[in-house]
CSV table of C-alpha atoms and ligand atoms in Angstrom, one decimal:
chain,number,residue,atom,x,y,z
A,4,MET,CA,108.3,146.2,141.4
A,5,SER,CA,111.1,145.8,139.0
A,6,ASP,CA,111.8,147.2,135.9
A,7,LEU,CA,111.8,143.5,134.3
A,8,ASN,CA,108.2,142.3,134.6
A,9,LYS,CA,106.8,145.2,133.4
A,10,LYS,CA,105.7,144.1,129.9
A,11,PRO,CA,107.3,145.6,127.1
A,12,ALA,CA,104.9,148.3,124.9
A,13,GLN,CA,103.9,146.3,122.1
A,14,PRO,CA,104.8,147.2,118.8
A,15,GLU,CA,102.4,147.8,116.1
A,16,LYS,CA,101.7,144.5,113.8
A,17,LYS,CA,102.8,145.3,110.7
A,18,PRO,CA,102.1,140.9,108.9
A,19,VAL,CA,104.9,141.0,106.5
A,20,LYS,CA,103.6,140.3,102.6
A,21,ILE,CA,104.4,137.5,100.5
A,22,VAL,CA,105.1,136.9,96.7
A,23,GLU,CA,105.2,133.5,95.8
A,24,THR,CA,107.5,132.6,93.3
A,25,VAL,CA,107.5,128.8,92.6
A,26,LEU,CA,105.8,129.5,89.3
A,27,ARG,CA,108.0,132.2,87.5
A,28,ASP,CA,111.4,133.2,89.0
A,29,ALA,CA,111.3,130.2,91.5
A,30,HIS,CA,111.9,127.7,88.5
A,31,GLN,CA,113.8,129.8,85.9
A,32,SER,CA,116.5,130.3,89.0
A,33,LEU,CA,116.8,126.2,89.2
A,34,ILE,CA,115.6,124.2,86.4
A,35,ALA,CA,115.8,127.3,83.2
A,36,THR,CA,112.4,128.1,83.1
A,37,ARG,CA,111.3,124.5,81.9
A,38,MET,CA,108.1,123.5,84.9
A,39,THR,CA,105.4,122.7,83.0
A,40,THR,CA,101.0,124.0,82.7
A,41,GLU,CA,100.9,120.5,83.9
A,42,GLN,CA,102.7,120.8,86.1
A,43,MET,CA,101.0,124.0,87.6
A,44,LEU,CA,97.7,123.6,87.3
A,45,PRO,CA,96.7,120.4,90.1
A,46,ILE,CA,98.1,122.8,92.9
A,47,VAL,CA,96.3,125.8,92.7
A,48,PRO,CA,93.8,125.2,94.1
A,49,LYS,CA,95.3,124.6,97.3
A,50,LEU,CA,98.2,128.2,96.4
A,51,ASP,CA,95.0,129.6,95.9
A,52,GLN,CA,94.2,129.2,99.6
A,53,VAL,CA,97.0,130.3,101.1
A,54,GLY,CA,96.6,134.3,101.7
A,55,TYR,CA,99.5,135.0,99.6
A,56,HIS,CA,99.7,139.1,99.0
A,57,ALA,CA,100.7,137.7,95.0
A,58,VAL,CA,101.3,134.6,93.0
A,59,GLU,CA,104.2,135.8,90.8
A,60,CYS,CA,103.9,133.5,87.1
A,61,TRP,CA,104.1,135.6,84.2
A,62,GLY,CA,107.7,136.9,83.0
A,63,GLY,CA,110.1,137.3,79.5
A,64,ALA,CA,111.5,133.7,80.5
A,65,THR,CA,108.8,132.1,80.9
A,66,PHE,CA,107.3,133.1,78.1
A,67,ASP,CA,110.4,132.5,75.8
A,68,ALA,CA,110.4,128.8,77.5
A,69,CYS,CA,107.1,128.2,76.9
A,70,LEU,CA,106.6,128.8,73.1
A,71,ARG,CA,110.8,127.6,72.5
A,72,PHE,CA,111.3,124.8,74.5
A,73,LEU,CA,107.7,123.3,76.4
A,74,HIS,CA,105.2,123.9,72.9
A,75,GLU,CA,102.5,125.7,74.5
A,76,ASP,CA,100.8,129.0,74.1
A,77,PRO,CA,102.3,131.8,77.6
A,78,TRP,CA,98.8,132.5,76.7
A,79,VAL,CA,97.4,129.8,77.1
A,80,ARG,CA,98.7,128.5,80.6
A,81,LEU,CA,97.7,132.4,82.1
A,82,ARG,CA,94.5,131.8,81.0
A,83,LYS,CA,94.3,128.2,82.9
A,84,LEU,CA,95.9,129.6,86.7
A,85,ARG,CA,93.8,132.8,86.2
A,86,ASP,CA,91.1,130.3,85.8
A,87,GLY,CA,92.2,128.4,88.9
A,88,PHE,CA,93.0,131.4,91.0
A,89,LYS,CA,90.3,132.3,92.4
A,90,LYS,CA,91.1,135.1,94.7
A,91,THR,CA,95.4,135.5,94.7
A,92,LYS,CA,96.2,138.1,92.2
A,93,LEU,CA,98.6,137.3,89.4
A,94,GLN,CA,101.8,138.9,89.0
A,95,MET,CA,104.3,139.0,86.2
A,96,LEU,CA,107.3,140.2,85.6
A,97,PHE,CA,107.8,143.0,82.8
A,98,ARG,CA,110.9,144.4,80.7
A,99,GLY,CA,109.8,148.3,80.5
A,100,GLN,CA,110.2,149.2,77.0
A,101,ASN,CA,111.1,145.7,76.1
A,102,ILE,CA,108.4,144.4,76.9
A,103,LEU,CA,109.9,140.8,77.6
A,104,GLY,CA,112.7,140.7,74.9
A,105,TYR,CA,115.8,142.0,74.2
A,106,ASN,CA,115.3,145.0,72.0
A,107,HIS,CA,113.1,148.3,72.8
A,108,TYR,CA,109.8,148.0,71.1
A,109,PRO,CA,107.1,151.1,69.7
A,110,ASP,CA,105.4,152.4,72.4
A,111,ASP,CA,101.5,151.4,70.9
A,112,VAL,CA,103.1,147.5,71.0
A,113,VAL,CA,104.1,147.9,74.5
A,114,GLU,CA,100.5,149.5,75.8
A,115,TYR,CA,99.0,145.9,73.9
A,116,PHE,CA,100.7,143.6,75.4
A,117,VAL,CA,99.7,145.0,78.6
A,118,GLN,CA,96.2,145.9,78.0
A,119,LYS,CA,96.0,141.7,76.8
A,120,SER,CA,98.1,140.9,79.8
A,121,VAL,CA,95.6,142.9,81.6
A,122,ALA,CA,92.4,141.2,79.8
A,123,ASN,CA,94.0,137.6,80.2
A,124,GLY,CA,94.3,137.7,84.5
A,125,ILE,CA,97.5,140.0,85.3
A,126,ASP,CA,96.4,142.1,88.1
A,127,ILE,CA,100.3,143.5,89.2
A,128,ILE,CA,102.8,144.3,86.2
A,129,ARG,CA,106.3,144.5,88.3
A,130,ILE,CA,108.3,146.8,85.7
A,131,PHE,CA,112.1,147.7,85.5
A,132,ASP,CA,114.3,148.6,82.9
A,133,CYS,CA,118.3,148.3,82.7
A,134,LEU,CA,119.7,150.4,83.0
A,135,ASN,CA,117.2,152.2,85.3
A,136,ASP,CA,116.2,154.8,83.0
A,137,MET,CA,112.6,155.6,83.9
A,138,ARG,CA,112.4,156.6,81.0
A,139,ASN,CA,111.7,153.3,79.5
A,140,LEU,CA,109.3,152.5,81.8
A,141,GLU,CA,107.1,155.7,81.1
A,142,THR,CA,104.4,154.2,79.0
A,143,ALA,CA,103.9,150.4,80.3
A,144,VAL,CA,103.1,152.3,84.2
A,145,ARG,CA,100.7,154.6,82.3
A,146,ALA,CA,98.7,151.7,80.0
A,147,ALA,CA,99.4,149.0,83.2
A,148,LYS,CA,97.1,152.3,85.1
A,149,LYS,CA,94.5,152.4,82.3
A,150,GLU,CA,94.1,149.1,82.7
A,151,LYS,CA,93.7,148.9,86.5
A,152,ALA,CA,96.7,146.6,86.7
A,153,GLU,CA,98.3,147.6,90.1
A,154,ALA,CA,101.8,149.1,88.0
A,155,GLN,CA,104.9,148.7,90.0
A,156,ILE,CA,108.8,150.0,89.3
A,157,ALA,CA,111.8,147.5,89.9
A,158,LEU,CA,114.7,148.7,91.1
A,159,SER,CA,117.7,146.7,89.6
A,160,TYR,CA,119.5,147.0,92.2
A,161,THR,CA,123.6,146.6,91.7
A,162,LEU,CA,127.1,148.4,92.9
A,163,GLY,CA,128.8,150.8,92.3
A,164,ASP,CA,130.4,154.1,92.2
A,165,ALA,CA,126.6,156.0,91.4
A,166,TYR,CA,124.9,154.1,93.3
A,167,THR,CA,124.9,156.0,96.8
A,168,LEU,CA,121.8,155.7,98.8
A,169,GLU,CA,121.3,159.8,97.8
A,170,TYR,CA,120.6,157.6,94.4
A,171,TRP,CA,118.1,154.8,94.8
A,172,CYS,CA,116.1,157.3,97.4
A,173,ASN,CA,115.8,159.3,94.4
A,174,ILE,CA,114.9,157.3,92.0
A,175,ALA,CA,112.1,156.2,94.3
A,176,LYS,CA,110.9,159.7,94.5
A,177,GLU,CA,110.3,159.4,91.2
A,178,ILE,CA,108.8,156.7,90.8
A,179,GLU,CA,106.6,158.1,93.3
A,180,GLU,CA,105.7,160.8,90.6
A,181,MET,CA,105.3,158.7,87.9
A,182,GLY,CA,102.2,157.5,89.5
A,183,ALA,CA,104.1,154.3,90.8
A,184,ASP,CA,101.3,151.4,92.9
A,185,SER,CA,105.1,150.5,94.6
A,186,ILE,CA,108.2,150.3,94.4
A,187,CYS,CA,110.4,146.7,94.7
A,188,ILE,CA,114.1,146.4,95.2
A,189,LYS,CA,115.4,144.0,92.6
A,190,ASP,CA,118.6,141.9,94.0
A,191,MET,CA,119.0,139.4,90.8
A,192,ALA,CA,122.3,139.1,92.3
A,193,GLY,CA,122.2,139.1,95.7
A,194,LEU,CA,124.9,141.2,96.3
A,195,LEU,CA,121.6,142.9,99.1
A,196,THR,CA,123.8,142.2,102.3
A,197,PRO,CA,121.1,142.0,105.4
A,198,TYR,CA,123.0,145.6,106.5
A,199,ARG,CA,123.2,147.5,103.9
A,200,ALA,CA,119.3,146.4,103.0
A,201,GLN,CA,118.7,147.5,106.8
A,202,GLU,CA,120.2,150.9,105.6
A,203,LEU,CA,118.7,151.2,102.4
A,204,VAL,CA,115.0,149.7,103.6
A,205,GLY,CA,114.9,152.4,106.5
A,206,ALA,CA,116.1,155.6,104.0
A,207,LEU,CA,113.7,154.6,101.1
A,208,LYS,CA,110.3,154.9,103.3
A,209,GLU,CA,112.2,158.3,104.3
A,210,SER,CA,112.1,159.0,101.3
A,211,THR,CA,109.4,157.9,99.5
A,212,ASN,CA,105.5,156.5,100.7
A,213,LEU,CA,104.9,153.4,98.6
A,214,PRO,CA,104.4,150.1,99.4
A,215,ILE,CA,108.5,148.3,99.2
A,216,ASP,CA,109.0,145.1,97.8
A,217,LEU,CA,112.6,143.1,97.9
A,218,HIS,CA,113.5,141.1,96.1
A,219,THR,CA,116.5,138.2,96.3
A,220,HIS,CA,118.4,135.2,95.6
A,221,TYR,CA,119.6,132.9,97.6
A,222,THR,CA,122.7,133.1,95.4
A,223,SER,CA,125.4,134.4,98.3
A,224,GLY,CA,123.7,132.9,101.1
A,225,VAL,CA,122.8,136.1,102.8
A,226,ALA,CA,119.3,136.8,101.2
A,227,SER,CA,117.2,135.3,104.6
A,228,MET,CA,119.4,137.3,106.9
A,229,THR,CA,118.7,140.2,104.4
A,230,TYR,CA,114.8,139.9,104.3
A,231,LEU,CA,114.5,139.1,108.2
A,232,LYS,CA,117.2,142.5,107.9
A,233,ALA,CA,114.6,144.4,105.7
A,234,VAL,CA,111.6,143.7,107.1
A,235,GLU,CA,112.6,144.5,110.8
A,236,SER,CA,113.3,148.4,108.5
A,237,GLY,CA,110.1,148.6,107.6
A,238,CYS,CA,109.7,146.9,104.2
A,239,ASP,CA,106.1,145.9,103.0
A,240,ILE,CA,106.5,142.8,101.0
A,241,ILE,CA,108.9,140.2,100.7
A,242,ASP,CA,108.6,137.2,97.8
A,243,THR,CA,109.9,133.7,98.2
A,244,ALA,CA,109.0,130.1,97.2
A,245,ILE,CA,107.9,126.6,98.5
A,246,SER,CA,111.1,124.9,99.6
A,247,PRO,CA,111.6,122.6,97.2
A,248,PHE,CA,111.9,125.4,94.6
A,249,ALA,CA,113.9,127.3,97.1
A,250,LEU,CA,117.7,128.5,97.7
A,251,GLY,CA,120.6,127.9,95.7
A,252,THR,CA,120.4,130.1,92.5
A,253,SER,CA,116.3,131.0,93.4
A,254,GLN,CA,114.2,132.8,96.6
A,255,PRO,CA,114.8,132.2,100.4
A,256,ALA,CA,112.3,129.5,101.7
A,257,THR,CA,108.8,130.6,102.1
A,258,GLU,CA,108.3,128.4,104.8
A,259,VAL,CA,111.1,129.8,106.2
A,260,MET,CA,110.7,133.3,106.2
A,261,VAL,CA,107.3,132.6,107.7
A,262,GLU,CA,107.9,130.8,110.7
A,263,THR,CA,111.1,133.6,111.0
A,264,PHE,CA,108.6,136.2,111.7
A,265,ARG,CA,105.6,134.0,113.2
A,266,GLY,CA,103.9,135.5,117.3
A,267,THR,CA,106.1,138.8,115.9
A,268,PRO,CA,103.4,142.5,114.7
A,269,TYR,CA,105.9,140.7,111.7
A,270,ASP,CA,104.0,137.2,111.1
A,271,THR,CA,101.5,136.5,107.9
A,272,GLY,CA,99.7,134.6,109.2
A,273,LEU,CA,99.6,131.9,106.9
A,274,ASP,CA,99.0,128.7,106.9
A,275,MET,CA,102.2,126.3,108.0
A,276,LYS,CA,100.1,123.1,107.2
A,277,LEU,CA,99.2,124.5,103.9
A,278,LEU,CA,102.9,125.7,102.6
A,279,SER,CA,103.8,121.4,104.1
A,280,GLU,CA,101.3,120.4,101.9
A,281,ILE,CA,102.6,122.2,98.6
A,282,ALA,CA,106.2,121.4,99.3
A,283,ASP,CA,105.0,118.1,99.5
A,284,TYR,CA,103.5,118.3,95.9
A,285,PHE,CA,106.8,119.8,94.4
A,286,ARG,CA,108.5,117.4,96.4
A,287,PRO,CA,108.6,114.7,93.7
A,288,ILE,CA,109.5,117.8,91.1
A,289,ARG,CA,112.4,118.4,92.6
A,290,GLU,CA,113.3,115.8,92.5
A,291,GLN,CA,112.8,114.0,89.2
A,292,ASP,CA,114.5,117.6,87.8
A,293,LEU,CA,117.9,116.2,90.8
A,294,GLU,CA,117.6,112.9,88.4
A,295,SER,CA,117.6,114.4,85.4
A,296,GLY,CA,120.2,116.9,85.7
A,297,LEU,CA,117.5,119.5,84.4
A,298,MET,CA,118.7,120.4,88.1
A,299,SER,CA,122.3,120.7,88.8
A,300,THR,CA,123.3,120.8,92.3
A,301,LYS,CA,126.1,123.8,91.0
A,302,VAL,CA,122.9,125.9,91.1
A,303,LEU,CA,122.0,124.7,94.7
A,304,GLY,CA,124.7,125.9,97.1
A,305,VAL,CA,126.5,129.7,98.0
A,306,ASN,CA,128.6,130.8,95.4
A,307,ILE,CA,130.4,133.6,96.3
A,308,ASN,CA,131.7,134.9,93.8
A,309,THR,CA,128.4,136.5,93.3
A,310,LEU,CA,129.1,138.7,96.7
A,311,ARG,CA,133.3,139.1,95.4
A,312,TYR,CA,132.9,140.6,91.6
A,313,GLN,CA,129.4,141.9,92.3
A,314,VAL,CA,127.5,139.9,88.8
A,315,PRO,CA,124.8,138.3,89.1
A,316,GLY,CA,124.7,133.9,89.4
A,317,GLY,CA,123.6,133.8,85.9
A,318,MET,CA,126.2,135.7,84.3
A,319,LEU,CA,128.7,134.0,85.7
A,320,SER,CA,127.5,130.9,84.0
A,321,ASN,CA,126.9,132.2,80.9
A,322,LEU,CA,130.2,133.3,80.3
A,323,VAL,CA,132.2,129.6,81.8
A,324,SER,CA,129.5,128.3,78.7
A,325,GLN,CA,131.3,131.5,76.5
A,326,LEU,CA,134.4,130.5,77.6
A,327,LYS,CA,134.3,126.9,77.5
A,328,GLN,CA,132.5,127.2,73.9
A,329,ALA,CA,136.0,128.9,73.2
A,330,HIS,CA,138.1,126.3,74.5
A,331,ALA,CA,139.5,129.6,77.0
A,332,GLU,CA,137.7,128.3,80.1
A,333,ASP,CA,141.6,129.4,81.5
A,334,LYS,CA,141.1,132.7,80.9
A,335,TYR,CA,137.9,133.3,82.9
A,336,GLU,CA,139.8,134.5,86.0
A,337,ALA,CA,140.5,137.5,83.2
A,338,VAL,CA,137.3,137.7,81.8
A,339,LEU,CA,136.0,138.3,86.2
A,340,GLU,CA,138.7,140.9,85.8
A,341,GLU,CA,137.1,142.5,82.7
A,342,VAL,CA,133.9,142.2,83.5
A,343,PRO,CA,134.1,145.9,85.6
A,344,ARG,CA,136.4,147.6,83.4
A,345,VAL,CA,134.1,147.5,80.9
A,346,ARG,CA,131.2,148.3,83.2
A,347,LYS,CA,132.4,151.1,84.3
A,348,ASP,CA,133.9,152.0,80.7
A,349,PHE,CA,129.8,151.8,79.5
A,350,GLY,CA,128.5,153.4,81.9
A,351,GLU,CA,127.7,151.8,85.3
A,352,PRO,CA,124.8,149.9,84.4
A,353,PRO,CA,123.5,147.6,86.6
A,354,LEU,CA,124.3,143.9,85.6
A,355,VAL,CA,120.3,142.4,84.1
A,356,THR,CA,119.5,141.5,81.3
A,357,PRO,CA,120.2,142.5,78.4
A,358,SER,CA,122.8,144.5,80.1
A,359,SER,CA,124.4,141.1,82.1
A,360,GLN,CA,125.5,140.0,78.5
A,361,ILE,CA,126.4,142.8,76.6
A,362,VAL,CA,128.6,143.3,79.1
A,363,GLY,CA,130.3,139.8,79.9
A,364,THR,CA,130.1,139.5,76.2
A,365,GLN,CA,132.3,142.1,75.5
A,366,ALA,CA,134.3,141.7,78.7
A,367,VAL,CA,135.0,137.8,76.8
A,368,LEU,CA,135.2,139.3,73.8
A,369,ASN,CA,138.6,142.1,75.0
A,370,VAL,CA,139.9,138.8,76.4
A,371,LEU,CA,140.2,136.8,73.7
A,372,THR,CA,140.9,138.6,71.3
A,373,GLY,CA,144.2,140.1,73.3
A,374,GLU,CA,143.0,143.5,72.8
A,375,ARG,CA,140.5,145.7,74.8
A,376,TYR,CA,138.1,146.9,72.1
A,377,LYS,CA,139.4,145.1,68.8
A,378,MET,CA,135.4,144.3,67.9
A,379,PHE,CA,132.3,145.7,69.4
A,380,THR,CA,128.8,142.9,69.7
A,381,LYS,CA,127.0,145.1,67.8
A,382,GLU,CA,124.7,144.9,71.2
A,383,SER,CA,127.5,147.3,73.2
A,384,LYS,CA,127.6,149.1,69.4
A,385,LYS,CA,123.9,149.8,70.2
A,386,LEU,CA,124.0,150.5,74.5
A,387,LEU,CA,127.4,153.3,73.5
A,388,LEU,CA,124.7,154.3,71.0
A,389,GLY,CA,121.9,155.5,73.6
A,390,GLU,CA,119.4,152.7,71.7
A,391,PHE,CA,118.8,151.0,75.6
A,392,GLY,CA,118.9,154.6,77.0
A,393,LYS,CA,120.4,157.1,79.6
A,394,THR,CA,123.2,154.7,81.3
A,395,VAL,CA,123.9,156.2,85.5
A,396,LYS,CA,127.1,157.8,84.1
A,397,PRO,CA,128.5,158.5,81.2
A,398,PHE,CA,130.3,156.7,78.6
A,399,ASN,CA,134.1,156.9,78.1
A,400,PRO,CA,134.7,159.3,75.3
A,401,GLU,CA,137.3,157.6,74.0
A,402,VAL,CA,135.7,154.0,74.3
A,403,GLN,CA,132.3,155.4,72.7
A,404,LYS,CA,134.4,157.3,70.1
A,405,LYS,CA,135.6,153.9,68.9
A,406,ALA,CA,132.2,151.9,69.2
A,407,ILE,CA,129.9,154.3,66.6
A,408,GLY,CA,132.9,156.5,64.9
A,409,ASN,CA,131.1,159.7,63.7
A,410,GLU,CA,127.6,158.0,64.4
A,411,LYS,CA,125.8,160.7,66.2
A,412,PRO,CA,124.1,158.6,70.2
A,413,ILE,CA,120.7,159.1,70.8
A,414,THR,CA,120.0,161.8,74.1
A,415,CYS,CA,115.8,161.1,73.8
A,416,ARG,CA,113.7,158.3,75.4
A,417,PRO,CA,114.8,156.1,72.1
A,418,ALA,CA,110.8,154.8,71.4
A,419,ASP,CA,110.4,158.6,71.1
A,420,LEU,CA,112.1,157.0,66.9
A,421,LEU,CA,110.6,154.2,67.1
A,422,LYS,CA,107.1,154.3,64.4
A,423,PRO,CA,103.7,152.5,65.2
A,424,ALA,CA,104.6,148.4,64.3
A,425,LEU,CA,101.9,146.8,65.7
A,426,LYS,CA,100.3,147.1,62.0
A,427,GLU,CA,102.9,145.7,60.0
A,428,TYR,CA,102.6,141.9,62.7
A,429,GLU,CA,99.3,141.5,61.9
A,430,ASP,CA,100.1,141.5,58.3
A,431,LYS,CA,103.5,139.8,58.9
A,432,ILE,CA,101.2,136.6,60.3
A,433,ALA,CA,98.1,136.7,59.1
A,434,GLN,CA,97.6,133.4,58.0
A,435,TRP,CA,98.9,131.8,61.7
A,436,LYS,CA,96.8,134.5,63.6
A,437,ARG,CA,94.7,132.5,66.3
A,438,GLN,CA,93.5,134.5,68.4
A,439,ASP,CA,94.4,138.8,69.0
A,440,GLU,CA,97.3,137.6,71.1
A,441,ASP,CA,99.4,136.0,68.8
A,442,VAL,CA,100.8,139.1,67.5
A,443,LEU,CA,101.9,140.1,70.5
A,444,THR,CA,103.8,136.7,70.8
A,445,TYR,CA,104.9,137.2,66.7
A,446,ALA,CA,106.4,140.4,68.2
A,447,LEU,CA,108.2,139.3,70.2
A,448,PHE,CA,110.2,136.6,69.8
A,449,PRO,CA,109.2,136.6,65.8
A,450,GLN,CA,111.4,133.0,65.2
A,451,VAL,CA,110.0,131.0,67.4
A,452,ALA,CA,106.6,132.3,67.7
A,453,GLU,CA,106.4,131.0,63.7
A,454,GLU,CA,108.3,127.6,64.5
A,455,PHE,CA,104.9,127.3,67.5
A,456,PHE,CA,102.8,128.3,65.5
A,457,LYS,CA,103.0,125.5,62.6
A,458,TYR,CA,103.3,123.6,65.3
A,459,ARG,CA,99.8,124.2,66.7
A,460,GLU,CA,98.0,123.9,63.5
A,461,ALA,CA,99.8,120.5,62.8
A,462,GLN,CA,98.2,119.5,66.3
A,463,THR,CA,95.1,121.4,64.7
A,464,THR,CA,94.6,119.5,61.7
A,465,GLY,CA,95.9,116.5,63.3
A,466,VAL,CA,99.0,115.8,61.8
A,467,ASP,CA,100.9,114.4,64.5
A,468,PRO,CA,102.9,116.2,66.6
A,469,THR,CA,105.5,114.5,67.0
A,470,LYS,CA,105.9,114.0,63.5
A,471,ALA,CA,104.5,117.8,63.0
A,472,ASP,CA,108.6,118.6,62.4
A,473,LYS,CA,109.7,116.1,59.8
A,474,VAL,CA,106.5,117.0,58.1
A,475,ASN,CA,106.0,119.9,57.2
A,476,GLY,CA,110.1,121.2,59.3
A,477,ALA,CA,108.0,122.4,63.0
A,478,TYR,CA,108.5,122.8,66.8
A,479,PRO,CA,110.9,119.6,67.1
A,480,VAL,CA,108.6,118.2,70.2
B,28,CO,CO1,114.3,137.7,90.0
């Protein structure tokens, strides 16, 4: 008998699990988070039939955009989704001590937000910190465990001298010790190339027993290949978006990954017919968004600059718009070269909200003023004061001194310096409060929340909401 006729030993079956992002990251990445609850609800029963590991449906931008642009209560959206999803887990993204906002909140607010998120239907909370300072995750993780939710800790993935395999493996061990249920590699910029993913996932698998979820973006064009190598290396869960809302700055397409693994030990077992019916539902929404310009063809191609400059696509477009406002578009290349220098001076943080905005805006200032660190933004000062936590590398001491003068930098967990604040928020919104959750909405986005509360009031009191802005300055519709 020739060896060729021998069947190779069948490898152990290890179906890869899929997190569908169409209700959160996909529309955040492609249409500025403008998908409405009304657009989501009709397809929920079908999404619920698929057998996804989870559906990601809530997070900072969805919460903010709901209130600010769609005049929707994000809590009501969550409750409606929960009503519709009978068996699928719902997942949210949570910025550690920043919750869904941009500043650090006291522990009582973090705990209450977690409690209410779970009470309204969230099953899995993905918690990250823009500096990967694990101290900023402790309260949220503890609160999630207390509410019996699944606590997933996400590493903000980035490149740089400090970010060795050893660094990531040590963090993974810390995450496991903190009691997290799973680890996510959060590659918001699409920097993780296929062979780098193989190496990273392989190393993490050796340092931890926790399931590993890989979250990346298609921005640089490598993401599907990255998932393939990651899954072959033991990655347990991947985040994908149904095809009409996939690719570009969003995730790889769900159907493509499902077909890729069909008939292999990683076969997801998901039903292609069902997935294509879901795609049929979202396709006209995509067409409509393309037609209105809400979805720009600019975000749909491959942006290789993200690999060249190692900055997230969203940050690149922010830089362009900041320079446009200053009529200094010709400074784009100079700013792109300044970004890594500022990042080094600022302790080489990952570039993810809010650190991406802080580093980007400072780089723009440094170039536009013609002198590095002639001016600092308020946020830069806060970062250099240690108000966001500890960076993986120390700050450039000269730059820090220039920014903070003789102020004493914070070295403890920043939230340890914050007093409980819930009561104060409660008092401030007493006149608008219609549900417990309103206090959290207000704590996170005070101005937008108040406008929304006025709008809601106008609606329930029978005032025509389309005229509400004229009546009492409420939300323009
Ligand atoms: Co993302």
